[in-house]
């Protein structure tokens, strides 16, 4: 079963986090759906659907509430 999540990262001095997400997207490409991606240069935000095992690889502090993920529905906690 897939779950909707929103991922937000910054990379002011180091793009390691962005490179991790880029690799993660390539790894799970056949099993994820990216609804939206936006960037402000140093900030990156993805609205996506992914299976639980893929989501487990994303650092929990990158997950954030959003309209896509379901504001106030407790989606920030892994279940």
XYZ file of N, CA and C in Angstrom:
237
model
N 0.833 -1.178 0.000
C 0.000 0.000 0.000
C 0.883 1.248 0.000
N 0.529 2.194 -0.844
C 1.291 3.432 -0.915
C 0.705 4.473 0.026
N 1.569 5.378 0.447
C 1.190 6.446 1.360
C 1.628 7.769 0.754
N 0.818 8.788 0.933
C 1.186 10.128 0.470
C 2.065 10.807 1.508
N 3.149 11.390 1.032
C 4.044 12.148 1.912
C 4.509 13.409 1.188
N 4.955 14.367 1.980
C 5.634 15.548 1.465
C 7.016 15.567 2.089
N 8.023 15.716 1.250
C 9.422 15.744 1.689
C 9.966 17.144 1.432
N 10.602 17.722 2.452
C 11.200 19.049 2.340
C 12.644 18.968 2.810
N 13.568 19.453 1.976
C 14.979 19.515 2.375
C 15.579 20.852 1.959
N 16.664 21.202 2.638
C 17.450 22.396 2.303
C 18.886 21.952 2.069
N 19.612 22.720 1.284
C 21.050 22.452 1.140
C 21.802 23.765 0.907
N 22.003 24.496 1.984
C 22.684 25.791 1.887
C 24.164 25.651 1.543
N 24.842 24.758 2.219
C 26.288 24.630 2.033
C 26.700 23.294 1.429
N 25.787 22.345 1.417
C 26.129 20.985 1.027
C 24.910 20.367 0.340
N 25.099 19.754 -0.809
C 23.962 19.186 -1.529
C 23.790 17.688 -1.283
N 24.375 17.169 -0.206
C 24.293 15.746 0.109
C 22.846 15.276 0.228
N 22.003 16.056 0.900
C 20.606 15.660 1.076
C 19.880 15.601 -0.265
N 20.120 16.590 -1.117
C 19.485 16.589 -2.431
C 19.957 15.388 -3.256
N 21.239 15.101 -3.199
C 21.776 13.949 -3.937
C 21.193 12.639 -3.411
N 20.971 12.558 -2.099
C 20.317 11.383 -1.530
C 18.919 11.218 -2.130
N 18.136 12.316 -2.166
C 16.785 12.233 -2.712
C 16.806 11.884 -4.190
N 17.739 12.428 -4.918
C 17.869 12.119 -6.340
C 18.124 10.617 -6.537
N 19.010 10.045 -5.737
C 19.292 8.607 -5.802
C 18.092 7.786 -5.356
N 17.409 8.249 -4.299
C 16.229 7.553 -3.789
C 15.147 7.497 -4.864
N 14.925 8.602 -5.553
C 13.918 8.648 -6.618
C 14.279 7.671 -7.735
N 15.534 7.624 -8.111
C 15.959 6.677 -9.153
C 15.779 5.235 -8.693
N 16.131 4.952 -7.451
C 16.016 3.602 -6.908
C 14.570 3.113 -6.916
N 13.646 3.974 -6.522
C 12.248 3.586 -6.351
C 11.359 4.035 -7.514
N 11.938 4.473 -8.593
C 11.188 5.086 -9.705
C 9.976 4.286 -10.169
N 10.082 2.979 -10.211
C 8.974 2.153 -10.696
C 7.839 2.016 -9.685
N 8.092 2.394 -8.426
C 7.090 2.197 -7.374
C 6.574 3.479 -6.745
N 7.113 4.623 -7.164
C 6.651 5.890 -6.590
C 5.934 6.728 -7.641
N 5.130 7.644 -7.140
C 4.435 8.606 -7.995
C 4.746 9.988 -7.438
N 5.311 10.859 -8.265
C 5.609 12.232 -7.841
C 4.507 13.132 -8.367
N 3.722 13.657 -7.442
C 2.625 14.563 -7.780
C 3.157 15.951 -8.125
N 4.148 16.413 -7.334
C 4.665 17.761 -7.530
C 6.082 17.847 -6.985
N 6.874 18.708 -7.603
C 8.217 19.035 -7.129
C 8.386 20.529 -7.287
N 8.921 21.161 -6.267
C 9.208 22.587 -6.374
C 10.548 22.879 -5.706
N 11.170 23.948 -6.166
C 12.444 24.345 -5.598
C 12.543 25.863 -5.575
N 13.221 26.355 -4.557
C 13.526 27.771 -4.459
C 15.027 27.970 -4.579
N 15.714 26.983 -5.075
C 17.172 27.038 -5.189
C 17.818 26.240 -4.076
N 17.683 26.706 -2.842
C 18.244 26.009 -1.686
C 17.228 25.081 -1.043
N 15.983 25.202 -1.425
C 14.920 24.406 -0.817
C 14.282 23.521 -1.875
N 13.960 22.302 -1.485
C 13.330 21.354 -2.395
C 12.153 20.705 -1.685
N 11.058 20.541 -2.414
C 9.854 19.961 -1.831
C 9.207 19.024 -2.851
N 8.911 17.805 -2.406
C 8.254 16.805 -3.246
C 6.966 16.358 -2.579
N 5.888 16.291 -3.325
C 4.662 15.610 -2.920
C 4.677 14.296 -3.679
N 4.640 13.189 -2.953
C 4.725 11.907 -3.642
C 3.968 10.813 -2.905
N 3.759 9.719 -3.621
C 3.208 8.498 -3.046
C 4.279 7.434 -3.163
N 4.434 6.669 -2.100
C 5.463 5.630 -2.100
C 5.069 4.512 -1.145
N 5.604 3.314 -1.366
C 5.365 2.218 -0.428
C 6.112 2.462 0.888
N 5.619 1.848 1.945
C 6.200 2.043 3.282
C 7.690 1.753 3.323
N 8.134 0.687 2.638
C 9.565 0.338 2.699
C 10.435 1.416 2.066
N 9.917 2.132 1.082
C 10.670 3.241 0.480
C 10.689 4.435 1.425
N 9.557 4.718 2.028
C 9.451 5.862 2.948
C 10.376 5.687 4.148
N 10.551 4.449 4.589
C 11.428 4.184 5.738
C 12.862 4.665 5.503
N 13.272 4.779 4.259
C 14.636 5.212 3.944
C 14.813 6.731 4.018
N 13.721 7.458 4.069
C 13.780 8.923 4.113
C 13.874 9.371 5.567
N 14.831 10.228 5.900
C 14.913 10.724 7.277
C 13.588 11.353 7.715
N 13.151 10.971 8.898
C 11.837 11.405 9.386
C 11.713 12.923 9.481
N 12.811 13.627 9.771
C 12.718 15.080 9.895
C 12.574 15.775 8.539
N 12.617 15.036 7.443
C 12.358 15.603 6.116
C 10.872 15.564 5.771
N 10.081 14.787 6.513
C 8.650 14.666 6.249
C 7.910 15.840 6.869
N 6.951 16.391 6.123
C 6.200 17.526 6.666
C 4.730 17.420 6.274
N 3.890 18.054 7.081
C 2.466 18.114 6.787
C 2.237 18.970 5.558
N 1.222 18.626 4.795
C 0.858 19.405 3.623
C -0.569 19.044 3.235
N -1.132 19.803 2.320
C -2.453 19.463 1.802
C -2.374 18.081 1.155
N -1.330 17.823 0.398
C -1.151 16.537 -0.279
C -1.080 15.382 0.727
N -0.256 15.538 1.753
C -0.041 14.449 2.711
C -1.171 14.330 3.722
N -1.959 15.362 3.866
C -3.073 15.320 4.804
C -2.775 16.062 6.083
N -2.980 17.353 6.068
C -2.707 18.185 7.246
C -3.512 17.681 8.435
N -2.809 17.515 9.548
C -3.461 17.144 10.796
C -3.956 15.712 10.869
N -3.560 14.864 9.952
C -4.025 13.472 9.976
C -2.984 12.530 10.573
N -1.958 13.081 11.185
C -0.942 12.250 11.806
C -0.030 11.545 10.830
N 0.035 12.038 9.612
C 0.840 11.380 8.588
C 2.340 11.550 8.805
N 2.732 12.400 9.715
C 4.158 12.600 9.942
C 4.776 11.413 10.669
N 3.969 10.675 11.387
C 4.496 9.535 12.137
C 4.440 8.306 11.266
N 5.520 7.570 11.284
C 5.546 6.320 10.537
C 4.721 5.292 11.286
N 3.974 4.522 10.542
C 3.123 3.511 11.185
C 3.490 2.141 10.719
